[in-house]
Amino acid sequence: MGAATKDLDAARPAKRPVNPRFSSGPCAKRPGWSLAALEGAMLGRSHRAKEPKARITEVIERSKAILGMPPDWRLGLVPASDTGAVEMVLWSALGARGVDVLVWESFSKEWATDIATQLKLPDIRLREAPYGQLPALDPVDPARDVVFVWNGTTSGVRLPHADFIADERDGLAICDATSAAFAMHLPWDKLDVVTWSWQKVLGGEAAHGMLALSPRAVARLESFDSGRPLPKIFRLTKGGKLIEGIFQGDTINTPSMLAVEDVLDGLRWAEAIGGLDALIARSEANLAAVAHWVASSGWADFLAEDPATRSCTSICLKITVPWFTAMDAAGQAKAAKRLAAILEAEGVALDIAPYRDAPPGLRIWGGATVETSDIQALLPWLDWAFAELAMELAHEDGTS
């Protein structure tokens, strides 16, 4: 084991990240953020009053503008984060047609489980792939619905395109874009439902989701009645018509006006730095910095096997040295957890352990609110911490 690491007694790197927050959700605040950004929050006010409702509407309009969403799409603020937004559509819109589900990480697996075991739909087809890969992107039958994530937050694998979705289709394309929105271009003409949450690329607070519907998705909701009983927070229609108020600032339940003010701050920052192109450029620069380091690390590689599918937000790494891969699953998980703990103890990287269902390794958030200089400062610490881990394990097994 000792031969697999370089200079076990190397000194700690001299430079530390200014902001060590690399969590994949909730994610780092935008550069320069402070509590002063929230001073204008409509606290102690009804969210249905004129001024607070205007703030919610501002979130909708600014989000649509930055993302380049088509003007005939609806966008609304809904409960329960991205999860709530996805579940609302699954329970309200699925069942009219057969459905294909693309599964390659934990959240897409959750949607497949909901569709199969909770909704119990009779006509389901799964396209599955292990962590690090994508399922076959053969064209989806345009007569069927398709459910997928754009970016695998827990696998670090993103879709390189949406060519598998037909331009002319009767089925709906339902896309969970929670860790892609504001960091990747979304092909709106290929999509019908898009969801995300504030706590990812914008660095906002959790608990609120955004639900975007194309005209085709609205037509489905207004024409299809599943017969399922739906709780209030899932209802998107009334009397066979879309509840338009949801998409005009009238929320289903009470939102946090403090969180609303916070995401507005993130949206204004995004506009100030150059909008979507600037946000994407910042995320891609973070990925490029990690890729440069991986090329010479000697012990780490991307979990995403195809470079074209590497995520620029949830950057997932695997450990490749033989002594690690020779361990059983429990041993690998323990070692990876210890590696993240060493980094956290030094105060250089917080919350970069992999998702609980993902392969052992590290997960570094590279979204737009993370400075590339902080990523670059972190990378030498990864080498140092891995050397520390190898030395600890060598002492434990008596091979040092």
Coordinates of C-alpha atoms in Angstrom, one line a residue:
M1 CA 0.0 0.0 0.0
G2 CA 2.8 2.4 0.9
A3 CA 4.2 2.3 -2.7
A4 CA 0.8 3.4 -4.0
T5 CA 1.0 6.9 -2.5
K6 CA 3.5 9.7 -3.0
D7 CA 5.4 11.2 -0.1
L8 CA 3.3 10.1 2.8
D9 CA 5.0 12.7 5.1
A10 CA 4.3 15.6 2.7
A11 CA 3.4 18.9 4.5
R12 CA -0.1 20.2 4.3
P13 CA -0.7 22.4 1.2
A14 CA -0.1 26.0 1.9
K15 CA -3.3 27.4 0.3
R16 CA -6.8 26.7 1.6
P17 CA -10.1 27.3 -0.2
V18 CA -11.6 30.5 0.9
N19 CA -15.0 28.8 1.0
P20 CA -14.8 25.1 1.9
R21 CA -18.5 24.4 1.2
F22 CA -18.6 21.9 -1.6
S23 CA -21.9 20.2 -0.6
S24 CA -24.2 19.0 -3.4
G25 CA -27.2 20.4 -1.7
P26 CA -27.8 22.7 -0.1
C27 CA -25.0 24.2 -2.1
A28 CA -22.7 27.2 -1.5
K29 CA -24.1 30.7 -1.5
R30 CA -23.1 33.0 -4.3
P31 CA -19.7 34.8 -3.9
G32 CA -20.0 37.7 -1.5
W33 CA -23.3 36.6 0.0
S34 CA -24.1 37.8 3.5
L35 CA -27.2 38.1 5.6
A36 CA -27.5 41.7 4.4
A37 CA -28.9 40.3 1.2
L38 CA -32.1 39.3 3.1
E39 CA -32.8 42.7 4.6
G40 CA -35.6 43.4 2.2
A41 CA -37.5 40.2 2.9
M42 CA -41.2 40.4 3.4
L43 CA -41.2 38.9 6.8
G44 CA -44.4 38.9 8.9
R45 CA -46.5 39.5 5.8
S46 CA -49.0 37.3 4.1
H47 CA -47.6 35.7 0.9
R48 CA -51.0 36.6 -0.7
A49 CA -50.6 40.3 -0.1
K50 CA -49.7 42.5 -3.0
E51 CA -46.0 43.1 -2.3
P52 CA -45.0 39.6 -1.2
K53 CA -46.9 38.1 -4.1
A54 CA -45.0 40.4 -6.4
R55 CA -41.7 39.0 -5.0
I56 CA -42.9 35.4 -5.8
T57 CA -43.9 36.5 -9.3
E58 CA -40.5 38.1 -9.7
V59 CA -38.8 34.8 -9.0
I60 CA -40.9 33.2 -11.7
E61 CA -40.2 35.9 -14.3
R62 CA -36.5 36.2 -13.6
S63 CA -36.1 32.4 -13.7
K64 CA -37.9 32.2 -17.0
A65 CA -35.8 34.9 -18.5
I66 CA -32.4 33.6 -17.4
L67 CA -33.2 30.1 -18.5
G68 CA -34.5 31.2 -21.9
M69 CA -37.8 29.4 -21.3
P70 CA -40.3 29.7 -24.1
P71 CA -43.0 32.4 -23.4
D72 CA -45.9 30.0 -23.7
W73 CA -44.5 27.8 -20.9
R74 CA -45.9 28.1 -17.3
L75 CA -43.6 28.2 -14.3
G76 CA -44.7 28.0 -10.7
L77 CA -43.4 27.7 -7.2
V78 CA -44.5 24.5 -5.5
P79 CA -44.0 22.7 -2.2
A80 CA -41.4 20.2 -1.2
S81 CA -38.4 21.1 -3.3
D82 CA -37.7 19.3 -6.6
T83 CA -39.1 16.1 -5.1
G84 CA -42.5 17.7 -4.7
A85 CA -42.4 19.1 -8.2
V86 CA -41.6 15.8 -9.8
E87 CA -44.2 13.9 -7.7
M88 CA -46.9 16.3 -8.5
V89 CA -46.5 15.6 -12.2
L90 CA -46.0 11.8 -11.8
W91 CA -49.2 11.5 -9.9
S92 CA -51.2 14.0 -11.9
A93 CA -50.2 13.3 -15.5
L94 CA -49.0 9.7 -15.8
G95 CA -51.2 6.8 -16.8
A96 CA -52.6 8.2 -20.0
R97 CA -49.9 6.4 -22.0
G98 CA -47.2 3.9 -21.5
V99 CA -44.1 5.3 -19.8
D100 CA -40.4 4.7 -20.3
V101 CA -38.1 5.6 -17.4
L102 CA -34.3 6.2 -17.8
V103 CA -32.5 5.0 -14.7
W104 CA -28.8 5.5 -13.9
E105 CA -28.6 6.9 -10.4
S106 CA -30.6 7.1 -7.2
F107 CA -33.2 9.7 -7.9
S108 CA -34.1 8.3 -11.3
K109 CA -34.4 5.0 -9.5
E110 CA -36.8 6.6 -7.0
W111 CA -39.0 7.9 -9.8
A112 CA -39.1 4.4 -11.4
T113 CA -40.0 2.9 -8.0
D114 CA -42.8 5.4 -7.5
I115 CA -44.2 4.7 -11.0
A116 CA -44.0 1.0 -10.6
T117 CA -44.8 0.3 -7.0
Q118 CA -46.9 3.3 -5.8
L119 CA -48.7 4.4 -9.0
K120 CA -48.7 0.7 -10.1
L121 CA -48.9 1.7 -13.8
P122 CA -49.4 -1.3 -16.0
D123 CA -47.2 -0.3 -19.0
I124 CA -43.7 0.6 -17.8
R125 CA -40.4 0.1 -19.5
L126 CA -37.1 0.7 -17.8
R127 CA -33.8 1.6 -19.4
E128 CA -31.2 1.0 -16.7
A129 CA -27.5 1.5 -16.4
P130 CA -25.1 1.3 -13.5
Y131 CA -23.5 4.3 -11.8
G132 CA -21.0 5.9 -14.1
Q133 CA -22.9 5.1 -17.3
L134 CA -26.0 6.1 -19.2
P135 CA -28.6 3.7 -20.5
A136 CA -28.9 3.3 -24.3
L137 CA -30.2 6.6 -25.7
D138 CA -32.1 5.0 -28.5
P139 CA -35.1 7.0 -29.7
V140 CA -38.1 6.9 -27.3
D141 CA -41.4 5.8 -28.8
P142 CA -43.1 9.2 -29.5
A143 CA -46.4 7.6 -28.4
R144 CA -45.1 7.0 -24.9
D145 CA -44.2 9.3 -22.0
V146 CA -40.6 9.3 -20.8
V147 CA -39.3 10.3 -17.3
F148 CA -35.6 11.0 -16.7
V149 CA -33.1 13.2 -14.9
W150 CA -30.9 15.5 -16.9
N151 CA -28.0 15.4 -14.6
G152 CA -27.4 12.5 -12.2
T153 CA -26.7 14.4 -8.9
T154 CA -25.6 11.2 -7.2
S155 CA -23.6 9.7 -10.1
G156 CA -22.0 12.8 -11.8
V157 CA -23.3 11.6 -15.1
R158 CA -25.3 14.0 -17.3
L159 CA -27.1 13.6 -20.6
P160 CA -25.0 14.9 -23.6
H161 CA -28.1 15.6 -25.7
A162 CA -31.9 14.9 -26.0
D163 CA -31.8 13.4 -29.5
F164 CA -33.7 10.4 -28.1
I165 CA -36.8 12.5 -27.8
A166 CA -38.8 13.1 -31.0
D167 CA -39.7 16.6 -32.1
E168 CA -43.1 15.4 -33.0
R169 CA -44.5 13.3 -30.2
D170 CA -47.7 12.5 -28.4
G171 CA -46.0 11.4 -25.2
L172 CA -44.6 13.8 -22.6
A173 CA -40.9 14.3 -21.8
I174 CA -40.7 14.8 -18.0
C175 CA -37.3 16.0 -16.9
D176 CA -35.9 16.3 -13.4
A177 CA -33.3 19.0 -13.9
T178 CA -32.6 19.9 -10.3
S179 CA -28.8 19.9 -10.5
A180 CA -28.8 21.0 -14.2
A181 CA -31.0 24.1 -14.3
F182 CA -28.8 27.3 -14.4
A183 CA -25.6 25.3 -15.1
M184 CA -26.5 23.5 -18.4
H185 CA -28.4 24.3 -21.5
L186 CA -31.8 22.6 -21.5
P187 CA -33.4 21.9 -24.9
W188 CA -36.9 23.3 -24.2
D189 CA -38.3 22.1 -27.6
K190 CA -37.5 18.5 -26.5
L191 CA -39.0 18.8 -23.0
D192 CA -42.5 19.1 -21.6
V193 CA -42.1 19.2 -17.9
V194 CA -38.9 20.5 -16.2
T195 CA -38.4 20.7 -12.4
W196 CA -35.7 22.0 -10.1
S197 CA -35.0 23.4 -6.7
W198 CA -33.5 26.6 -5.3
Q199 CA -30.8 24.9 -3.2
K200 CA -28.7 23.7 -6.1
V201 CA -27.1 25.9 -8.7
L202 CA -28.5 29.2 -7.3
G203 CA -27.3 28.4 -3.8
G204 CA -30.8 29.2 -2.4
E205 CA -32.5 27.7 0.6
A206 CA -34.3 24.4 0.5
A207 CA -37.9 23.3 0.7
H208 CA -39.2 25.0 -2.4
G209 CA -39.5 23.6 -5.9
M210 CA -40.1 25.0 -9.4
L211 CA -42.4 23.3 -11.9
A212 CA -42.3 24.3 -15.6
L213 CA -45.0 23.1 -18.0
S214 CA -45.1 23.2 -21.8
P215 CA -48.5 23.8 -23.5
R216 CA -48.5 20.1 -24.3
A217 CA -48.1 19.2 -20.6
V218 CA -51.0 21.6 -19.7
A219 CA -53.2 19.9 -22.4
R220 CA -52.4 16.6 -20.8
L221 CA -53.3 17.8 -17.3
E222 CA -56.6 19.3 -18.5
S223 CA -57.7 16.3 -20.6
F224 CA -56.6 13.4 -18.4
D225 CA -58.3 12.3 -15.2
S226 CA -56.4 9.4 -13.6
G227 CA -59.2 8.9 -11.0
R228 CA -56.6 8.9 -8.3
P229 CA -57.3 10.8 -5.0
L230 CA -54.7 13.6 -4.8
P231 CA -53.8 15.6 -1.7
K232 CA -54.1 19.4 -1.9
I233 CA -50.3 19.9 -2.5
F234 CA -50.4 17.7 -5.6
R235 CA -53.4 19.2 -7.3
L236 CA -52.6 21.1 -10.5
T237 CA -56.2 21.3 -11.9
K238 CA -59.7 22.1 -10.8
G239 CA -62.8 21.3 -12.7
G240 CA -60.6 20.0 -15.6
K241 CA -58.7 23.3 -15.9
L242 CA -55.2 24.2 -14.9
I243 CA -55.0 26.1 -11.6
E244 CA -53.4 29.1 -13.3
G245 CA -52.8 30.9 -10.1
I246 CA -50.0 28.5 -9.2
F247 CA -48.1 30.0 -12.2
Q248 CA -48.9 33.6 -11.4
G249 CA -47.6 33.8 -7.8
D250 CA -50.5 32.2 -5.9
T251 CA -48.8 29.3 -4.2
I252 CA -50.5 26.1 -3.1
N253 CA -49.3 26.5 0.5
T254 CA -47.3 29.1 2.5
P255 CA -43.8 29.7 1.2
S256 CA -40.9 31.2 3.2
M257 CA -40.6 34.8 2.2
L258 CA -37.1 34.7 3.6
A259 CA -36.2 31.9 1.2
V260 CA -38.0 33.9 -1.6
E261 CA -35.8 36.9 -0.9
D262 CA -32.7 34.7 -0.9
V263 CA -33.4 33.1 -4.3
L264 CA -34.1 36.5 -5.7
D265 CA -30.7 37.6 -4.6
G266 CA -29.2 34.6 -6.4
L267 CA -31.2 35.4 -9.6
R268 CA -30.1 39.0 -9.5
W269 CA -26.5 37.9 -9.1
A270 CA -26.8 35.6 -12.0
E271 CA -28.1 38.4 -14.2
A272 CA -25.3 40.7 -13.0
I273 CA -22.5 38.3 -14.0
G274 CA -23.9 37.7 -17.5
G275 CA -26.9 35.3 -17.2
L276 CA -27.1 31.7 -18.2
D277 CA -23.9 31.6 -20.3
A278 CA -21.9 33.0 -17.5
L279 CA -23.3 30.5 -15.0
I280 CA -22.5 27.6 -17.4
A281 CA -19.0 29.0 -18.0
R282 CA -18.3 29.1 -14.2
S283 CA -19.5 25.5 -13.8
E284 CA -17.6 24.2 -16.7
A285 CA -14.4 25.9 -15.5
N286 CA -14.8 24.0 -12.2
L287 CA -15.1 20.7 -14.1
A288 CA -12.1 21.6 -16.2
A289 CA -10.0 22.3 -13.1
V290 CA -10.9 18.9 -11.6
A291 CA -10.3 17.1 -15.0
H292 CA -6.8 18.6 -15.1
W293 CA -6.0 17.3 -11.7
V294 CA -7.6 13.9 -12.3
A295 CA -5.3 13.4 -15.4
S296 CA -2.3 13.3 -13.1
S297 CA -3.7 12.3 -9.7
G298 CA -2.6 8.6 -9.9
W299 CA -5.4 7.5 -7.6
A300 CA -8.7 9.1 -8.6
D301 CA -10.9 9.1 -11.8
F302 CA -14.3 10.4 -12.7
L303 CA -17.2 8.1 -11.9
A304 CA -18.6 9.1 -15.3
E305 CA -16.9 6.8 -17.8
D306 CA -17.5 8.9 -20.9
P307 CA -16.0 12.4 -20.8
A308 CA -18.9 13.7 -22.8
T309 CA -21.2 12.8 -19.9
R310 CA -19.2 14.2 -17.0
S311 CA -21.3 16.6 -14.9
C312 CA -20.1 20.1 -14.3
T313 CA -22.1 20.4 -11.1
S314 CA -22.1 17.1 -9.1
I315 CA -18.5 16.0 -9.9
C316 CA -18.2 12.4 -8.7
L317 CA -14.9 10.7 -8.3
K318 CA -13.9 7.1 -7.7
I319 CA -10.7 5.7 -6.2
T320 CA -8.8 3.5 -8.6
V321 CA -5.7 2.3 -6.8
P322 CA -5.5 -1.5 -6.4
W323 CA -5.3 -1.6 -2.6
F324 CA -8.6 0.2 -2.5
T325 CA -10.4 -1.7 -5.2
A326 CA -9.3 -4.9 -3.6
M327 CA -11.4 -4.1 -0.5
D328 CA -14.9 -5.4 0.0
A329 CA -17.8 -3.0 -0.3
A330 CA -17.9 -2.3 3.4
G331 CA -14.2 -1.6 3.5
Q332 CA -14.3 0.8 0.6
A333 CA -17.3 2.7 2.1
K334 CA -15.4 3.0 5.4
A335 CA -12.3 4.3 3.7
A336 CA -14.1 6.8 1.6
K337 CA -16.0 8.1 4.6
R338 CA -12.7 8.5 6.4
L339 CA -11.2 10.4 3.5
A340 CA -14.0 12.9 3.6
A341 CA -13.7 13.2 7.3
I342 CA -10.0 14.0 7.1
L343 CA -10.7 16.8 4.7
E344 CA -13.6 18.1 6.9
A345 CA -11.4 18.0 10.0
E346 CA -8.9 20.2 8.2
G347 CA -11.7 22.7 7.3
V348 CA -10.8 22.5 3.6
A349 CA -13.8 20.6 2.3
L350 CA -17.2 20.1 3.9
D351 CA -19.8 17.5 2.9
I352 CA -18.0 15.9 -0.1
A353 CA -18.7 12.3 0.8
P354 CA -20.7 10.5 -1.9
Y355 CA -24.4 10.0 -1.8
R356 CA -25.4 7.1 0.5
D357 CA -26.4 4.8 -2.4
A358 CA -23.6 5.7 -4.7
P359 CA -20.2 4.0 -5.1
P360 CA -17.5 5.0 -2.6
G361 CA -15.5 8.0 -3.5
L362 CA -15.9 11.8 -3.3
R363 CA -18.5 14.2 -4.7
I364 CA -17.5 17.8 -5.2
W365 CA -20.1 20.4 -6.1
G366 CA -18.9 22.5 -9.0
G367 CA -22.0 24.7 -9.6
A368 CA -21.8 28.3 -10.5
T369 CA -21.7 29.7 -7.0
V370 CA -18.4 27.8 -6.4
E371 CA -15.3 29.8 -7.2
T372 CA -12.8 27.9 -9.5
S373 CA -10.0 29.3 -7.3
D374 CA -11.5 27.4 -4.4
I375 CA -11.7 24.2 -6.5
Q376 CA -8.1 24.7 -7.4
A377 CA -7.1 25.2 -3.8
L378 CA -8.9 22.1 -2.8
L379 CA -7.3 19.7 -5.2
P380 CA -3.8 19.5 -3.5
W381 CA -5.6 18.8 -0.3
L382 CA -7.2 15.7 -1.9
D383 CA -3.8 14.3 -2.6
W384 CA -2.6 15.1 0.9
A385 CA -5.7 13.6 2.6
F386 CA -5.5 10.5 0.4
A387 CA -1.8 10.0 1.5
E388 CA -2.9 10.4 5.1
L389 CA -5.6 7.8 4.6
A390 CA -3.2 5.3 3.0
M391 CA -0.8 5.8 5.9
E392 CA -3.5 5.2 8.4
L393 CA -4.6 2.0 6.8
A394 CA -1.1 0.8 6.3
H395 CA -0.5 1.2 10.1
E396 CA -3.7 -0.7 10.8
D397 CA -2.8 -3.7 8.6
G398 CA 0.9 -3.6 9.6
T399 CA 2.3 -3.0 6.2
S400 CA 4.0 0.3 6.9

